[in-house]
Amino acid sequence: MPIRDHRLDRAKGILIFTVVLGHLLARTSPWEDDVLRAPMYLIYSFHMPAFVFLAGITAKSTRLPERVLTFLVLLFTVLPLMWGWMWVFDLNPDYSFLTPFWYTWFLLSMACWIITVPFIERFPRTILVTSVVVGLFGGILPILDTELSASRSMIFWPFFVIGKLYGKQILNWAGSLRIWQKLFFTATALGAIGYFYLDEIYYKWFYGSLNFAHFDVSIPEGVGIRLIVDIGALLMTLALLMWVGDKDTILAKIGRNSLAVYVLHGFVVRGLQPLLDDIEGILSSPLILVVCFLVALLATYVLSWEPFERALRWYSSTVTGLLLKPFAPLRPKPGRHSDRSSGRG
């Protein structure tokens, strides 16, 4: 049995916590506040590109229909449930059929990226170059935006491809660096985030959900900003991997169950939204940060309870199996080719 790499689990544990914390803070109008804007820049500058990178490391081309359908099943389950959940709390869902609501974009994009895995394996260099070009220049296309998560799928695709092709080597390299090298790279990464903060780069560049027309920039300017933002995300991802460690702790357990945390945390955040909407008028910015940090810790810990993950995976695999059952006769049976070959001898 292969030994599980707990560095991946620990990195996912840290990243899923930043997802929960970022979404809690986002309900408190943080981008207009000097104190709250700092952690938001830190989180949103890299957490999803890093997640996509890690997803690329573990992506496989085997059982492709099951892998793709798993994310689509979760997507089309969460959407109506979230609509009903927000109706209970008298909130406006404000999403359309073609636009994945809020954080569910990742489920659709994952399905798209997984479809590309066989092509990445067959044409690695071509797909790498293609993904970088698409990621940098995709914002030119006016017809691709939030609809069907097209913009995010294009912009974050290079991180998935790099993770698939070179993720394990990068992970080993990052962990082998000396302390002074890690400190240098970390300072460089934080310097990039500091530049974003001090220069007040428009935060929606980090979302990856909009084309250049929405930012009212020229094509060279848009490509340049996209490149700078991607470099910052890459540096922060490397910094994370340098310090993540490899012990099997509670952090690794959270990372192993990060899918459940991701899918379920949206219901927690939206359930708390009425309180979060009013909190900025009651507490100071530092206290809001502390409260959101503690709530994020608690929510991440509770939602990473293993039965949640098992139930979610059982549900998605069961529905996926039912959807694929009519097509079972069309799929090749294991050993059929080898049996025929041996029979000829």
Short mmCIF file of C-alpha atoms in Angstrom, two decimals:
data_model
loop_
_atom_site.label_atom_id
_atom_site.label_comp_id
_atom_site.label_asym_id
_atom_site.label_seq_id
_atom_site.Cartn_x
_atom_site.Cartn_y
_atom_site.Cartn_z
CA MET A 1 0.00 0.00 0.00
CA PRO A 2 1.38 3.46 -0.89
CA ILE A 3 2.10 5.77 2.03
CA ARG A 4 -0.29 8.72 2.12
CA ASP A 5 1.36 12.10 1.70
CA HIS A 6 0.08 14.11 4.65
CA ARG A 7 1.55 17.31 3.21
CA LEU A 8 -1.31 17.40 0.73
CA ASP A 9 -3.86 16.79 3.47
CA ARG A 10 -2.37 19.49 5.70
CA ALA A 11 -2.24 21.99 2.86
CA LYS A 12 -5.90 21.26 2.05
CA GLY A 13 -6.74 21.66 5.74
CA ILE A 14 -5.22 25.13 5.83
CA LEU A 15 -6.82 26.14 2.55
CA ILE A 16 -10.32 24.97 3.45
CA PHE A 17 -10.08 26.99 6.65
CA THR A 18 -9.18 30.08 4.60
CA VAL A 19 -12.20 29.40 2.39
CA VAL A 20 -14.54 29.38 5.39
CA LEU A 21 -12.88 32.41 6.98
CA GLY A 22 -12.91 34.35 3.73
CA HIS A 23 -16.60 33.70 3.13
CA LEU A 24 -17.46 34.74 6.69
CA LEU A 25 -15.46 37.95 6.39
CA ALA A 26 -17.00 38.64 2.99
CA ARG A 27 -20.40 39.10 4.66
CA THR A 28 -19.04 42.05 6.72
CA SER A 29 -18.09 44.43 3.85
CA PRO A 30 -14.35 43.90 4.44
CA TRP A 31 -12.98 45.47 1.26
CA GLU A 32 -13.88 48.96 2.48
CA ASP A 33 -12.08 48.50 5.82
CA ASP A 34 -8.30 48.86 6.17
CA VAL A 35 -8.06 46.19 8.89
CA LEU A 36 -10.32 43.55 7.34
CA ARG A 37 -9.03 44.18 3.83
CA ALA A 38 -5.54 42.86 4.76
CA PRO A 39 -6.59 39.25 5.55
CA MET A 40 -8.96 39.32 2.59
CA TYR A 41 -6.10 40.18 0.22
CA LEU A 42 -4.00 37.45 1.81
CA ILE A 43 -6.74 34.82 1.48
CA TYR A 44 -8.21 35.65 -1.91
CA SER A 45 -4.88 36.22 -3.61
CA PHE A 46 -4.04 32.51 -3.57
CA HIS A 47 -6.43 30.15 -1.77
CA MET A 48 -8.43 28.94 -4.78
CA PRO A 49 -5.46 28.75 -7.20
CA ALA A 50 -3.65 26.72 -4.53
CA PHE A 51 -6.67 24.44 -4.11
CA VAL A 52 -6.83 23.93 -7.88
CA PHE A 53 -3.10 23.16 -7.93
CA LEU A 54 -3.53 20.48 -5.26
CA ALA A 55 -6.53 19.06 -7.14
CA GLY A 56 -4.31 18.68 -10.17
CA ILE A 57 -1.79 16.64 -8.18
CA THR A 58 -4.38 14.02 -7.27
CA ALA A 59 -6.32 14.08 -10.56
CA LYS A 60 -6.53 10.80 -12.48
CA SER A 61 -7.92 9.78 -15.84
CA THR A 62 -9.28 6.45 -14.63
CA ARG A 63 -13.06 6.14 -14.07
CA LEU A 64 -13.45 9.51 -15.73
CA PRO A 65 -17.28 9.48 -16.03
CA GLU A 66 -17.65 8.74 -12.31
CA ARG A 67 -15.22 11.50 -11.33
CA VAL A 68 -16.91 14.10 -13.52
CA LEU A 69 -20.43 13.14 -12.51
CA THR A 70 -19.54 13.22 -8.82
CA PHE A 71 -18.99 16.98 -8.96
CA LEU A 72 -22.02 17.57 -11.17
CA VAL A 73 -24.23 15.57 -8.79
CA LEU A 74 -23.00 17.68 -5.87
CA LEU A 75 -23.53 20.87 -7.87
CA PHE A 76 -27.13 20.09 -8.83
CA THR A 77 -27.87 18.96 -5.29
CA VAL A 78 -26.44 22.00 -3.54
CA LEU A 79 -28.12 24.58 -5.79
CA PRO A 80 -31.78 23.80 -4.94
CA LEU A 81 -30.91 23.11 -1.30
CA MET A 82 -29.15 26.46 -1.03
CA TRP A 83 -32.10 28.20 -2.66
CA GLY A 84 -34.46 26.72 -0.05
CA TRP A 85 -32.00 27.45 2.78
CA MET A 86 -31.77 31.11 1.83
CA TRP A 87 -35.53 31.32 1.50
CA VAL A 88 -35.80 30.12 5.12
CA PHE A 89 -33.57 32.99 6.24
CA ASP A 90 -35.41 35.50 4.03
CA LEU A 91 -32.35 36.06 1.84
CA ASN A 92 -32.27 36.65 -1.89
CA PRO A 93 -30.64 33.66 -3.67
CA ASP A 94 -29.99 35.88 -6.70
CA TYR A 95 -28.68 33.24 -9.08
CA SER A 96 -29.71 31.95 -12.47
CA PHE A 97 -29.71 28.51 -14.02
CA LEU A 98 -26.61 29.22 -16.12
CA THR A 99 -24.57 30.84 -13.34
CA PRO A 100 -23.40 28.57 -10.50
CA PHE A 101 -24.29 30.30 -7.27
CA TRP A 102 -21.42 31.69 -5.19
CA TYR A 103 -18.98 28.97 -4.16
CA THR A 104 -20.60 26.22 -6.27
CA TRP A 105 -18.61 27.44 -9.30
CA PHE A 106 -15.73 25.24 -8.10
CA LEU A 107 -17.80 22.07 -8.47
CA LEU A 108 -18.60 22.82 -12.10
CA SER A 109 -15.04 23.92 -12.89
CA MET A 110 -13.65 20.75 -11.32
CA ALA A 111 -15.82 18.68 -13.63
CA CYS A 112 -14.44 20.64 -16.60
CA TRP A 113 -10.82 20.31 -15.50
CA ILE A 114 -11.13 16.57 -14.87
CA ILE A 115 -12.35 16.11 -18.46
CA THR A 116 -9.02 17.56 -19.62
CA VAL A 117 -6.88 15.10 -17.63
CA PRO A 118 -6.52 12.50 -20.45
CA PHE A 119 -5.40 15.27 -22.80
CA ILE A 120 -2.91 16.57 -20.21
CA GLU A 121 -1.45 13.07 -19.92
CA ARG A 122 -1.34 12.56 -23.70
CA PHE A 123 -0.11 16.02 -24.74
CA PRO A 124 1.54 17.50 -21.62
CA ARG A 125 3.55 20.34 -23.16
CA THR A 126 0.86 21.37 -25.62
CA ILE A 127 -1.84 21.48 -22.95
CA LEU A 128 0.46 23.34 -20.54
CA VAL A 129 1.14 26.08 -23.07
CA THR A 130 -2.51 26.15 -24.11
CA SER A 131 -3.70 26.47 -20.51
CA VAL A 132 -1.33 29.37 -19.80
CA VAL A 133 -2.43 31.19 -22.94
CA VAL A 134 -6.10 30.56 -22.16
CA GLY A 135 -5.62 31.63 -18.54
CA LEU A 136 -3.93 34.91 -19.46
CA PHE A 137 -5.87 35.86 -22.58
CA GLY A 138 -9.27 34.29 -21.87
CA GLY A 139 -10.48 37.59 -20.44
CA ILE A 140 -10.51 39.00 -23.95
CA LEU A 141 -13.57 36.94 -24.85
CA PRO A 142 -16.68 39.02 -24.09
CA ILE A 143 -19.07 36.07 -24.25
CA LEU A 144 -17.37 34.12 -21.46
CA ASP A 145 -17.99 35.45 -17.98
CA THR A 146 -19.78 34.14 -14.90
CA GLU A 147 -22.06 31.95 -17.03
CA LEU A 148 -21.27 28.27 -16.55
CA SER A 149 -18.19 29.30 -14.56
CA ALA A 150 -16.41 29.74 -17.89
CA SER A 151 -14.07 32.55 -16.86
CA ARG A 152 -12.88 30.86 -13.67
CA SER A 153 -12.45 27.54 -15.46
CA MET A 154 -10.14 29.23 -17.95
CA ILE A 155 -8.22 31.46 -15.53
CA PHE A 156 -7.46 28.77 -12.94
CA TRP A 157 -6.89 25.95 -15.44
CA PRO A 158 -3.08 26.52 -15.62
CA PHE A 159 -2.80 25.81 -11.89
CA PHE A 160 -4.59 22.49 -12.40
CA VAL A 161 -2.36 21.55 -15.32
CA ILE A 162 0.84 22.50 -13.47
CA GLY A 163 -0.35 20.52 -10.45
CA LYS A 164 -1.05 17.47 -12.62
CA LEU A 165 2.26 17.59 -14.47
CA TYR A 166 4.72 18.89 -11.89
CA GLY A 167 2.85 19.04 -8.58
CA LYS A 168 4.65 16.18 -6.85
CA GLN A 169 8.07 17.45 -7.92
CA ILE A 170 7.20 20.96 -6.73
CA LEU A 171 5.91 19.59 -3.43
CA ASN A 172 9.15 17.64 -2.86
CA TRP A 173 11.29 20.61 -3.90
CA ALA A 174 9.43 23.00 -1.59
CA GLY A 175 9.86 20.67 1.36
CA SER A 176 13.59 20.17 0.74
CA LEU A 177 14.58 23.85 0.88
CA ARG A 178 16.73 25.22 3.65
CA ILE A 179 15.31 27.59 6.22
CA TRP A 180 16.89 30.70 4.69
CA GLN A 181 15.50 29.75 1.27
CA LYS A 182 12.03 29.27 2.71
CA LEU A 183 12.24 32.63 4.48
CA PHE A 184 13.33 34.32 1.26
CA PHE A 185 10.50 32.85 -0.82
CA THR A 186 7.96 33.57 1.92
CA ALA A 187 9.10 37.20 2.19
CA THR A 188 8.83 37.52 -1.59
CA ALA A 189 5.31 36.08 -1.56
CA LEU A 190 4.17 38.34 1.28
CA GLY A 191 5.78 41.26 -0.49
CA ALA A 192 3.60 40.57 -3.53
CA ILE A 193 0.49 40.51 -1.33
CA GLY A 194 1.64 43.71 0.34
CA TYR A 195 1.89 45.32 -3.08
CA PHE A 196 -1.66 44.24 -3.91
CA TYR A 197 -2.87 45.71 -0.62
CA LEU A 198 -0.97 49.02 -0.77
CA ASP A 199 -1.71 49.56 -4.46
CA GLU A 200 -5.35 48.59 -3.82
CA ILE A 201 -5.58 46.17 -6.74
CA TYR A 202 -9.28 45.73 -7.45
CA TYR A 203 -10.18 42.62 -5.46
CA LYS A 204 -12.41 41.13 -8.15
CA TRP A 205 -9.28 40.30 -10.14
CA PHE A 206 -8.70 37.55 -7.57
CA TYR A 207 -12.15 36.06 -8.19
CA GLY A 208 -11.33 35.23 -11.81
CA SER A 209 -15.02 35.48 -12.64
CA LEU A 210 -15.06 38.49 -14.95
CA ASN A 211 -13.62 39.32 -18.36
CA PHE A 212 -11.51 42.38 -19.17
CA ALA A 213 -14.52 44.42 -20.29
CA HIS A 214 -15.82 44.55 -16.70
CA PHE A 215 -12.58 46.14 -15.50
CA ASP A 216 -12.48 48.71 -18.30
CA VAL A 217 -8.85 47.91 -19.17
CA SER A 218 -7.03 47.42 -22.45
CA ILE A 219 -5.99 43.95 -23.52
CA PRO A 220 -2.26 44.44 -22.69
CA GLU A 221 -3.17 45.92 -19.30
CA GLY A 222 -5.60 43.12 -18.56
CA VAL A 223 -3.11 40.41 -19.50
CA GLY A 224 -0.41 42.14 -17.44
CA ILE A 225 -2.57 42.38 -14.32
CA ARG A 226 -3.70 38.78 -14.76
CA LEU A 227 -0.05 37.69 -14.99
CA ILE A 228 0.95 39.64 -11.86
CA VAL A 229 -1.99 38.22 -9.89
CA ASP A 230 -1.13 34.67 -11.03
CA ILE A 231 2.53 35.09 -10.05
CA GLY A 232 1.44 36.28 -6.60
CA ALA A 233 -0.83 33.23 -6.26
CA LEU A 234 1.98 30.91 -7.34
CA LEU A 235 4.43 32.44 -4.84
CA MET A 236 1.94 32.11 -1.99
CA THR A 237 1.19 28.52 -2.97
CA LEU A 238 4.90 27.69 -2.87
CA ALA A 239 5.23 29.41 0.51
CA LEU A 240 2.40 27.29 1.87
CA LEU A 241 3.98 24.08 0.61
CA MET A 242 7.35 25.04 2.12
CA TRP A 243 6.02 25.24 5.66
CA VAL A 244 3.10 22.82 5.66
CA GLY A 245 4.83 19.87 7.36
CA ASP A 246 3.99 16.17 6.99
CA LYS A 247 2.61 14.98 10.35
CA ASP A 248 -0.78 13.27 10.49
CA THR A 249 -2.52 15.72 12.83
CA ILE A 250 -6.01 17.21 13.13
CA LEU A 251 -5.02 19.53 10.28
CA ALA A 252 -4.43 16.54 8.00
CA LYS A 253 -7.77 15.06 9.04
CA ILE A 254 -9.53 18.27 8.10
CA GLY A 255 -7.78 18.20 4.74
CA ARG A 256 -8.89 14.62 4.07
CA ASN A 257 -12.48 15.70 4.68
CA SER A 258 -12.22 19.05 2.91
CA LEU A 259 -14.90 18.20 0.34
CA ALA A 260 -17.56 17.99 3.05
CA VAL A 261 -16.35 21.23 4.61
CA TYR A 262 -16.48 22.96 1.23
CA VAL A 263 -19.95 21.75 0.30
CA LEU A 264 -21.54 22.30 3.73
CA HIS A 265 -19.88 25.49 4.93
CA GLY A 266 -21.99 27.63 2.61
CA PHE A 267 -25.09 26.72 4.60
CA VAL A 268 -23.36 27.80 7.81
CA VAL A 269 -22.21 31.10 6.35
CA ARG A 270 -25.61 31.93 4.87
CA GLY A 271 -27.33 30.90 8.07
CA LEU A 272 -25.16 33.39 9.95
CA GLN A 273 -25.56 36.10 7.32
CA PRO A 274 -28.32 38.04 9.16
CA LEU A 275 -25.97 38.35 12.14
CA LEU A 276 -22.90 39.13 10.05
CA ASP A 277 -24.74 41.85 8.14
CA ASP A 278 -25.27 43.76 11.39
CA ILE A 279 -22.00 42.98 13.17
CA GLU A 280 -20.02 45.85 11.64
CA GLY A 281 -22.30 48.32 13.37
CA ILE A 282 -21.70 46.69 16.74
CA LEU A 283 -18.07 45.52 16.87
CA SER A 284 -14.80 47.13 15.84
CA SER A 285 -12.87 45.71 12.88
CA PRO A 286 -10.28 43.81 14.98
CA LEU A 287 -13.07 42.18 17.00
CA ILE A 288 -14.95 41.25 13.82
CA LEU A 289 -11.78 39.56 12.59
CA VAL A 290 -11.40 37.64 15.87
CA VAL A 291 -15.06 36.56 15.88
CA CYS A 292 -14.95 35.40 12.26
CA PHE A 293 -11.66 33.59 12.90
CA LEU A 294 -13.09 31.67 15.86
CA VAL A 295 -16.34 30.84 14.04
CA ALA A 296 -14.33 29.65 11.04
CA LEU A 297 -12.22 27.42 13.28
CA LEU A 298 -15.29 25.89 14.89
CA ALA A 299 -17.18 25.44 11.61
CA THR A 300 -14.19 23.89 9.86
CA TYR A 301 -13.61 21.49 12.74
CA VAL A 302 -17.26 20.41 13.04
CA LEU A 303 -17.87 20.03 9.30
CA SER A 304 -14.72 17.94 8.91
CA TRP A 305 -16.35 15.24 11.04
CA GLU A 306 -15.68 12.05 9.10
CA PRO A 307 -19.31 10.83 8.88
CA PHE A 308 -20.16 14.00 6.94
CA GLU A 309 -17.48 13.20 4.37
CA ARG A 310 -18.49 9.54 4.14
CA ALA A 311 -22.17 10.41 3.75
CA LEU A 312 -21.43 12.97 1.06
CA ARG A 313 -19.25 10.59 -0.91
CA TRP A 314 -21.74 7.73 -0.50
CA TYR A 315 -24.55 9.94 -1.78
CA SER A 316 -22.60 11.25 -4.76
CA SER A 317 -21.25 7.81 -5.71
CA THR A 318 -24.70 6.21 -5.37
CA VAL A 319 -26.41 8.78 -7.57
CA THR A 320 -23.52 8.65 -10.04
CA GLY A 321 -23.82 4.87 -10.18
CA LEU A 322 -27.54 5.09 -10.89
CA LEU A 323 -26.98 7.63 -13.66
CA LEU A 324 -24.32 5.47 -15.31
CA LYS A 325 -26.14 2.17 -14.90
CA PRO A 326 -28.01 2.35 -18.24
CA PHE A 327 -24.65 2.74 -19.99
CA ALA A 328 -22.98 -0.23 -18.27
CA PRO A 329 -23.36 -2.59 -21.30
CA LEU A 330 -21.46 -0.08 -23.44
CA ARG A 331 -18.40 -0.09 -21.20
CA PRO A 332 -15.62 -2.65 -21.84
CA LYS A 333 -15.40 -5.42 -19.27
CA PRO A 334 -12.05 -6.00 -17.55
CA GLY A 335 -10.09 -8.90 -18.96
CA ARG A 336 -12.19 -9.32 -22.11
CA HIS A 337 -9.34 -8.34 -24.43
CA SER A 338 -6.80 -10.48 -22.64
CA ASP A 339 -9.17 -13.49 -22.68
CA ARG A 340 -9.65 -13.25 -26.42
CA SER A 341 -5.92 -12.86 -26.96
CA SER A 342 -5.13 -15.96 -24.92
CA GLY A 343 -7.86 -17.91 -26.75
CA ARG A 344 -6.20 -17.27 -30.09
CA GLY A 345 -2.98 -18.81 -28.86
#
